[in-house]
GROMACS .gro file of C-alpha atoms in nm:
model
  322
    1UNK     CA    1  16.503   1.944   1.384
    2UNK     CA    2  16.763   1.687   1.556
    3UNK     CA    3  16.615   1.900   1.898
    4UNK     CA    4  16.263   1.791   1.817
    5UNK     CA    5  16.385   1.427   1.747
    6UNK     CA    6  16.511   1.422   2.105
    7UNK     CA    7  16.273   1.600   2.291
    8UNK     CA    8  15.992   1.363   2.147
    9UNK     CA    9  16.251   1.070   2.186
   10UNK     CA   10  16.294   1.191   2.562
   11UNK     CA   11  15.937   1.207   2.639
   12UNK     CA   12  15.802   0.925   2.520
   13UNK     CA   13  16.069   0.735   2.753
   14UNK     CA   14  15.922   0.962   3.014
   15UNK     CA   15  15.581   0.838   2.970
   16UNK     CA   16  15.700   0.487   2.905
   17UNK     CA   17  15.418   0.249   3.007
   18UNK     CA   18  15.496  -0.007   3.366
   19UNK     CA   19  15.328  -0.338   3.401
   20UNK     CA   20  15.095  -0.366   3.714
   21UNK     CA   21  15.344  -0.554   3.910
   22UNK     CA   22  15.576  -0.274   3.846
   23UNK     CA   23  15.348  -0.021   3.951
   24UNK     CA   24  15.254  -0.222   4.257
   25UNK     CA   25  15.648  -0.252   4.333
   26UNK     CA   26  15.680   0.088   4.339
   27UNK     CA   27  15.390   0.161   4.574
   28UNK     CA   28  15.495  -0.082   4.785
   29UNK     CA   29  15.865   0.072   4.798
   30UNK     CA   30  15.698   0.386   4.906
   31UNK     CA   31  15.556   0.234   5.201
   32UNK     CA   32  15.848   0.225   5.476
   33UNK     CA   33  15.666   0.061   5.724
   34UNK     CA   34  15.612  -0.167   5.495
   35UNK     CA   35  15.981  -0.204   5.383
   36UNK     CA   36  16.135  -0.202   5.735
   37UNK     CA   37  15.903  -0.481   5.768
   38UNK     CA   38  15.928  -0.671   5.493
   39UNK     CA   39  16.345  -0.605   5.561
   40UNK     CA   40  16.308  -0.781   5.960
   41UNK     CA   41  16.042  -1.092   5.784
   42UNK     CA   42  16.316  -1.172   5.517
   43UNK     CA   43  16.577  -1.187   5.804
   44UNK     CA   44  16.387  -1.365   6.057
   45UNK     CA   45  16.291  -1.662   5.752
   46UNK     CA   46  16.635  -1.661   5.682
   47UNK     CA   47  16.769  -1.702   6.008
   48UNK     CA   48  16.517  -1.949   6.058
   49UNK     CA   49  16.612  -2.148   5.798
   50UNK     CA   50  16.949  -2.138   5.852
   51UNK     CA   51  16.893  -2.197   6.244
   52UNK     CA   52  17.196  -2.456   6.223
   53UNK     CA   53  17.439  -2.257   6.055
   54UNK     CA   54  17.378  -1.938   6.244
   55UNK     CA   55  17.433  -2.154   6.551
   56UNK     CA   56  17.733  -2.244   6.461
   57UNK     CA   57  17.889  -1.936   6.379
   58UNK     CA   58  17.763  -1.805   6.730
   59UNK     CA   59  17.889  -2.106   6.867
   60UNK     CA   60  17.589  -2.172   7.063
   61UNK     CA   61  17.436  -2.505   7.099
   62UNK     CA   62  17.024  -2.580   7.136
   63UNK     CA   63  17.071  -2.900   7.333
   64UNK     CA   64  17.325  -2.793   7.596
   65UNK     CA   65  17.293  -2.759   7.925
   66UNK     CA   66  17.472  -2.501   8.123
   67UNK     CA   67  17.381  -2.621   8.477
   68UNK     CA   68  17.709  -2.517   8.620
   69UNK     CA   69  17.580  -2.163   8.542
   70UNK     CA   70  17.231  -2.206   8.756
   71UNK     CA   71  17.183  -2.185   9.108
   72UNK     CA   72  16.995  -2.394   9.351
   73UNK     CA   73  16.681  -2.305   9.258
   74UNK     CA   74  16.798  -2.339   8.848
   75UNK     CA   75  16.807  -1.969   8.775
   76UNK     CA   76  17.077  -1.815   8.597
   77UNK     CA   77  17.364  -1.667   8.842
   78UNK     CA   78  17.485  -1.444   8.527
   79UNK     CA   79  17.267  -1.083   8.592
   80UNK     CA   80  16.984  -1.014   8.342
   81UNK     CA   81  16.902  -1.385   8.278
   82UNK     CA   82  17.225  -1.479   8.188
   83UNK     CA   83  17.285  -1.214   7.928
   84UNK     CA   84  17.651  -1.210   7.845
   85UNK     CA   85  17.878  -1.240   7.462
   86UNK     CA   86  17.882  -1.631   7.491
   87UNK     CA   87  17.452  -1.612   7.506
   88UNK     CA   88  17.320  -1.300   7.396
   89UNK     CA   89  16.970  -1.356   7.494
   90UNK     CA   90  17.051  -1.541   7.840
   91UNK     CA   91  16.971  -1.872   7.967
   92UNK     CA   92  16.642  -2.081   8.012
   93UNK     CA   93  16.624  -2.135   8.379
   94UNK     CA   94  16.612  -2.512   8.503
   95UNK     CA   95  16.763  -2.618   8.185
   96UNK     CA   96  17.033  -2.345   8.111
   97UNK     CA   97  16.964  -2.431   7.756
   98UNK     CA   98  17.066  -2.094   7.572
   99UNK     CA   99  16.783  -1.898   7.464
  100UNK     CA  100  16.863  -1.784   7.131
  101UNK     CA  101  16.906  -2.082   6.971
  102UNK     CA  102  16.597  -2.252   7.148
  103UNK     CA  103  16.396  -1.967   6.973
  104UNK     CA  104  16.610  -1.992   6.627
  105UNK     CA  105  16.512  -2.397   6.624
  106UNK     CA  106  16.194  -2.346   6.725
  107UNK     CA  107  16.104  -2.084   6.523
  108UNK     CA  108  16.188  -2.317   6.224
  109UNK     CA  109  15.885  -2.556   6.376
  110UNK     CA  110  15.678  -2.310   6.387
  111UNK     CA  111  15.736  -2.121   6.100
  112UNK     CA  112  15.654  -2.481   5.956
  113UNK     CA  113  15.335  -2.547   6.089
  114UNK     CA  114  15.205  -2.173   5.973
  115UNK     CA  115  15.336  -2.195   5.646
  116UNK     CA  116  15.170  -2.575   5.541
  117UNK     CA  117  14.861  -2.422   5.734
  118UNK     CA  118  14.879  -2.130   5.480
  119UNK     CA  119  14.911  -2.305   5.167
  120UNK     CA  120  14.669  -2.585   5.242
  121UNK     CA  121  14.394  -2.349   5.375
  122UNK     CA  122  14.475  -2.125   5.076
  123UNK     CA  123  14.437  -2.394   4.818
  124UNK     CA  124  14.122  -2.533   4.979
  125UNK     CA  125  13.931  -2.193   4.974
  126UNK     CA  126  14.112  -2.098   4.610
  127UNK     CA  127  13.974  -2.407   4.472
  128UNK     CA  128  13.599  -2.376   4.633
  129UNK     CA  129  13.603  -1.963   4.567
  130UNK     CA  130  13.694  -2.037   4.114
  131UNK     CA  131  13.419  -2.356   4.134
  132UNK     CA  132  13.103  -2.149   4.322
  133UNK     CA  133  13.142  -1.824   4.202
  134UNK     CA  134  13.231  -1.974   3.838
  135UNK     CA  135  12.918  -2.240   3.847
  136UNK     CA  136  12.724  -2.041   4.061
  137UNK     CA  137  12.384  -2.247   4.042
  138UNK     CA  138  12.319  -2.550   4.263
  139UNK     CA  139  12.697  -2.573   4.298
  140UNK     CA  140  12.733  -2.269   4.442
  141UNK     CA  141  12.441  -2.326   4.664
  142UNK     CA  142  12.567  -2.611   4.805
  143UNK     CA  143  12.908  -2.490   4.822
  144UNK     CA  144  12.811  -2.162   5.027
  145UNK     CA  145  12.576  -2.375   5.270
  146UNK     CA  146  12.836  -2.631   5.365
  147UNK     CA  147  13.074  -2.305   5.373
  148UNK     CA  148  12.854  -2.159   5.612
  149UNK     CA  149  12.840  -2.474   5.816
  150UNK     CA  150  13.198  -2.445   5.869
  151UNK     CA  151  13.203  -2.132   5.986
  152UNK     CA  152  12.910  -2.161   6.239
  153UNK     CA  153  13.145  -2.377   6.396
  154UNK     CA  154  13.337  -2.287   6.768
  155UNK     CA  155  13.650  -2.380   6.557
  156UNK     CA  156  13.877  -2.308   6.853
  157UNK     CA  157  13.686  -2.534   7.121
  158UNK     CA  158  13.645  -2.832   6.855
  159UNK     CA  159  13.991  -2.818   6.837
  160UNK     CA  160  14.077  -2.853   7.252
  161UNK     CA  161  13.805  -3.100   7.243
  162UNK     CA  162  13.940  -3.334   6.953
  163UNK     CA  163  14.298  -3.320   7.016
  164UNK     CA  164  14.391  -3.646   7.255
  165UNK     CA  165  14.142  -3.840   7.033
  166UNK     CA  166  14.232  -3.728   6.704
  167UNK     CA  167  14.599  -3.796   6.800
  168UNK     CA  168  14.544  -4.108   6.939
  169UNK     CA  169  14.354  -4.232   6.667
  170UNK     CA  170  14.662  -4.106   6.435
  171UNK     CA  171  14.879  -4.249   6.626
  172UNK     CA  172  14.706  -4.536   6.583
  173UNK     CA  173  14.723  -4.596   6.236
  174UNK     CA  174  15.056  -4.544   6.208
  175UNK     CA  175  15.078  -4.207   6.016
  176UNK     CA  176  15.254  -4.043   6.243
  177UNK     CA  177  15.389  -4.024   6.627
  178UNK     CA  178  15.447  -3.864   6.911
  179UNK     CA  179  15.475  -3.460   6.821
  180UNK     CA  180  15.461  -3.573   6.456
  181UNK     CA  181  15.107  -3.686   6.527
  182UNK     CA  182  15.017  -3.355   6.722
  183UNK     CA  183  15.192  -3.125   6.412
  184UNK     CA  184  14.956  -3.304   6.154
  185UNK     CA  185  14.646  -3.279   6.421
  186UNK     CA  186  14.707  -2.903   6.435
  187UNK     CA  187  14.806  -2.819   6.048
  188UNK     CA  188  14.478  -3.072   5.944
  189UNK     CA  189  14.237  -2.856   6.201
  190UNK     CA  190  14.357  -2.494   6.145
  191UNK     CA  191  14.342  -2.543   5.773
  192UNK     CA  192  13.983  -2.737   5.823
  193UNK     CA  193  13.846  -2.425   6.005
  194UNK     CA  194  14.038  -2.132   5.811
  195UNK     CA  195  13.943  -2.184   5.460
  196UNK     CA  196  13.608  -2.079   5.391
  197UNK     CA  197  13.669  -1.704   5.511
  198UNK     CA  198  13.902  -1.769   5.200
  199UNK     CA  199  13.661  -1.888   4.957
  200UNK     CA  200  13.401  -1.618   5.019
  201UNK     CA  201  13.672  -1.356   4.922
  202UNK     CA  202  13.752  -1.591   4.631
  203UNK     CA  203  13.430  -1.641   4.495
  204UNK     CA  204  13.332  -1.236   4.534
  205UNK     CA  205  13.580  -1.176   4.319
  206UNK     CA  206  13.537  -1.494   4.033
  207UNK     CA  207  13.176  -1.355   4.028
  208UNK     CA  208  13.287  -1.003   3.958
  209UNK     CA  209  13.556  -1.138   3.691
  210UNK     CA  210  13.355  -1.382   3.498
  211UNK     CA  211  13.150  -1.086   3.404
  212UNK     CA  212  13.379  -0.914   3.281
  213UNK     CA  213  13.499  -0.823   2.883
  214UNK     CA  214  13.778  -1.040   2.868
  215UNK     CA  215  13.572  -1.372   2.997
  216UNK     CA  216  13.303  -1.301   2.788
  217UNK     CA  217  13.523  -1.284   2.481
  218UNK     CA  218  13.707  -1.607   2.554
  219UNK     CA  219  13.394  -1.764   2.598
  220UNK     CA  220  13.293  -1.656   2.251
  221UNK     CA  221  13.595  -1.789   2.089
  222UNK     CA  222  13.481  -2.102   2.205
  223UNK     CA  223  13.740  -2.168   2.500
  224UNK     CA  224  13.689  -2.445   2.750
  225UNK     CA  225  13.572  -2.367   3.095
  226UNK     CA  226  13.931  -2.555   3.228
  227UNK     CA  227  14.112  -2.240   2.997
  228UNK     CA  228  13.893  -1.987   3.151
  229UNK     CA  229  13.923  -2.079   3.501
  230UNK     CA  230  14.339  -2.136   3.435
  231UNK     CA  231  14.398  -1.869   3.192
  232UNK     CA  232  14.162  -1.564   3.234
  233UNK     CA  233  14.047  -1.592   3.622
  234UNK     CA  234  14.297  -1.742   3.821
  235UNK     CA  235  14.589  -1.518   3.677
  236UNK     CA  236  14.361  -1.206   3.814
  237UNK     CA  237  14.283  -1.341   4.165
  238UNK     CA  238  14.714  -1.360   4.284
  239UNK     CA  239  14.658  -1.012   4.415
  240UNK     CA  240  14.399  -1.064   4.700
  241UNK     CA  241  14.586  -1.455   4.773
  242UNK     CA  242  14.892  -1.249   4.833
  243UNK     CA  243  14.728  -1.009   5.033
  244UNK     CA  244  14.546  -1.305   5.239
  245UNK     CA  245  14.835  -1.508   5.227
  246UNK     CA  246  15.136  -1.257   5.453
  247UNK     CA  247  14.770  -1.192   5.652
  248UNK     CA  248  14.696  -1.550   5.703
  249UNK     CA  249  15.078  -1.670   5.782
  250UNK     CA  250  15.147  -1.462   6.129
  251UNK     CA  251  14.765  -1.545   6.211
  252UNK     CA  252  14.867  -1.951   6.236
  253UNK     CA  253  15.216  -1.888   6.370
  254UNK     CA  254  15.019  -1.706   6.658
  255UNK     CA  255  14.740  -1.975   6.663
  256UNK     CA  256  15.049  -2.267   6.688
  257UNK     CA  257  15.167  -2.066   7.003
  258UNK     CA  258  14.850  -2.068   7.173
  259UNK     CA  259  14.799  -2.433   7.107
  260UNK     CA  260  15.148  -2.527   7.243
  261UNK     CA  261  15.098  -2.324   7.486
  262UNK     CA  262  14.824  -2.476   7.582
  263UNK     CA  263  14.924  -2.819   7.564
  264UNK     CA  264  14.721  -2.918   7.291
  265UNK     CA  265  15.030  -2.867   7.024
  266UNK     CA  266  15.410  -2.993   7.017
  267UNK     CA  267  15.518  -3.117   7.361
  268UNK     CA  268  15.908  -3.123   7.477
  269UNK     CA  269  16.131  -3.231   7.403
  270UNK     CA  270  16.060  -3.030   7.106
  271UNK     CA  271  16.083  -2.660   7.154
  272UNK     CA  272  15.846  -2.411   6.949
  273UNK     CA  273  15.783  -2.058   7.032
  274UNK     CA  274  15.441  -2.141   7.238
  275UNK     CA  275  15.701  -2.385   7.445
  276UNK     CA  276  15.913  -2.143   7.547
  277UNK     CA  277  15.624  -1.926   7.618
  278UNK     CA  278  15.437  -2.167   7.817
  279UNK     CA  279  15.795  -2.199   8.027
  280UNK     CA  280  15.859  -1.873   8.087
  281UNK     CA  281  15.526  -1.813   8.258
  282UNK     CA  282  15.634  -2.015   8.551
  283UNK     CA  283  15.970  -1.774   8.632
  284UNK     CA  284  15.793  -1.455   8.524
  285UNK     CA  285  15.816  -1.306   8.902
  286UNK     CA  286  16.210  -1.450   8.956
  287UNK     CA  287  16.289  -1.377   8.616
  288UNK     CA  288  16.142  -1.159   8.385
  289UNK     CA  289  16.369  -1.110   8.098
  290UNK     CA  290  16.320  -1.455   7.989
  291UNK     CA  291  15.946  -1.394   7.986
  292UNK     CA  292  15.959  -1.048   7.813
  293UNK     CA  293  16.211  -1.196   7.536
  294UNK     CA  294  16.016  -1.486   7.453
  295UNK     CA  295  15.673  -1.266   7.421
  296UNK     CA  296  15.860  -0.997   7.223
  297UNK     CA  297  15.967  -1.196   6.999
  298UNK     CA  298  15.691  -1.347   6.868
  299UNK     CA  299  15.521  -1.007   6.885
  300UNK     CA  300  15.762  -0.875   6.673
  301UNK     CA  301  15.714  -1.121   6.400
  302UNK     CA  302  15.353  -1.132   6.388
  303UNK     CA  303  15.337  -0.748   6.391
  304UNK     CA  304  15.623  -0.753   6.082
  305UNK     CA  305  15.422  -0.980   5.901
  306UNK     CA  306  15.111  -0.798   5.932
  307UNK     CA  307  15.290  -0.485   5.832
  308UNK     CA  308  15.386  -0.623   5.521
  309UNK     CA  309  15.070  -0.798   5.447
  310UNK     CA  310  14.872  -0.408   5.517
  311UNK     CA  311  15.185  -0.240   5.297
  312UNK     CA  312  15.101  -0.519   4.978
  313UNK     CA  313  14.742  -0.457   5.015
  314UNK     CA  314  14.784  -0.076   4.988
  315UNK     CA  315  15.047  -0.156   4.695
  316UNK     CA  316  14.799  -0.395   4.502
  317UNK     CA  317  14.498  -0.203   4.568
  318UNK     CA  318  14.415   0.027   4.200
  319UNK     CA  319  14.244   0.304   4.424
  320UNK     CA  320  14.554   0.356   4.629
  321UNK     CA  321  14.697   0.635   4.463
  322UNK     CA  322  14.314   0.799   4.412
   0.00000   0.00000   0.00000
């Protein structure tokens, strides 16, 4: 009898029911791409973050210039860039700034400007997705044709063509100066032109939810439409704004890059990724490591974030396993 007791005792712990977010923790653990990924993201936010303190302990300055290292024509006399224990990744020429911590400092920049993009665009196209596809109606009319507006729009060449004015007249007021001025043009316009591809996902899936069993009873009961939209749909929609969100993040870091390195972003003294970028394209023939480390790099991180954002989408997807 005592066997019995057990063996039923042991098998309903086998069968013990997991909580969605447990199940989609353990998908995602199976995934690992998607760990090794998430792994190098963790450690490049940290060291980010930390850009100062890591410095330190490397003893390696952002600001200083090794000129006694360069030769006439400011290149690095050290072979391979500069590459040695006292600056792992070599020097900049003309400057002989040390590499790593130009890309540790501006990384932190950077990593800035994508992540206020990211939330801002996020919460715009959250917002708009709950109100159309929970209204529908004229509000969702109106909603979707402005939406569709937007995204008529040659977002990338209204940016190069409103960047001196928009800056200027920022400048201006007073809000802001200098690279301040150019870090709010740039968060202000990406997130401008990157939410509605947000909303449309958003409202698909409000429209899909409202309709659903556990809506219909609340509205029964007699709940408010502020409890519905708080309490039954928005708790429901975290999966796909995760999923959009590690998408969306290494998509702006890029998009800062390509703006800097255009011109149209931060300008030095500051240093951000599309900076050193836009530098090392002028001693890409005399030297290439400085180039080929600057490009990797940022590769790297946008392809770790996309890997983890492709690994939580498999993990958070119910079909997954099917």
């Amino acid at each position: 009898m005592s066997a019995v007791v057990a063996e039923t005792t042991s098998s309903k712990e086998a069968i013990k029911g997991r909580s969605p977010r447990q199940i989609a923790w353990i998908r995602f653990k199976r995934n690992k791409v998607g760990m090794g990924a998430a792994i190098l993201s963790i450690t490049i936010l940290t060291l980010s973050f930390f850009a100062p303190i890591v410095c330190r302990i490397l003893r390696i300055d952002p600001n200083t210039l090794n000129l006694d290292i360069l030769d006439n024509s400011g290149i690095p006399k050290l072979p391979h860039g500069g590459i040695s224990l006292s600056h792992p990744l070599g020097l900049i020429p003309g400057t002989g700034r040390d590499l790593l911590a130009q890309l540790l400092y501006g990384s932190r920049i950077s990593f800035l400007v994508a992540i206020l993009t990211t939330v801002t665009s996020l919460f715009i196209g959250l917002m708009v997705g709950i109100i159309g596809g929970y209204f529908r109606g004229r509000i969702d009319n109106y909603l979707g044709r402005f939406t569709d507006f937007l995204l008529a729009f040659p977002a990338f060449f209204m940016i190069v063509a409103l960047s001196e004015p928009v800056v200027k007249r920022i400048e201006s007021t007073g809000i802001a100066q200098g690279n301040s001025a150019r870090m709010l043009f740039l968060i202000f316009f990406l997130s401008f032109f990157g939410w509605p591809g947000f909303s449309r996902l958003i409202r698909s899936q409000v429209l899909s939810l409202r309709e659903r069993e556990f809506v219909t009873a609340a509205q029964a009961m007699g709940a408010k439409r502020r409890r519905i939209i708080f309490k039954e749909l928005l708790p429901n929609l975290w999966a796909p704004v995760i999923v959009v969100a590690s998408l969306a993040l290494p998509g702006y870091l890029a998009a800062e890059a390509v703006f800097s390195y255009l011109g149209l972003g931060l300008q030095p003294p500051a240093s951000t990724w599309g900076i050193l970028l836009s530098n090392a394209t002028r001693f890409v023939t005399v030297m290439p490591s400085f180039f080929l480390i600057t490009a990797g790099s940022l590769v790297m991180v946008v392809l770790a974030f996309n890997l983890v954002g492709d690994a939580l989408r498999d993990a958070l997807d119910p079909r997954a396993d099917r």
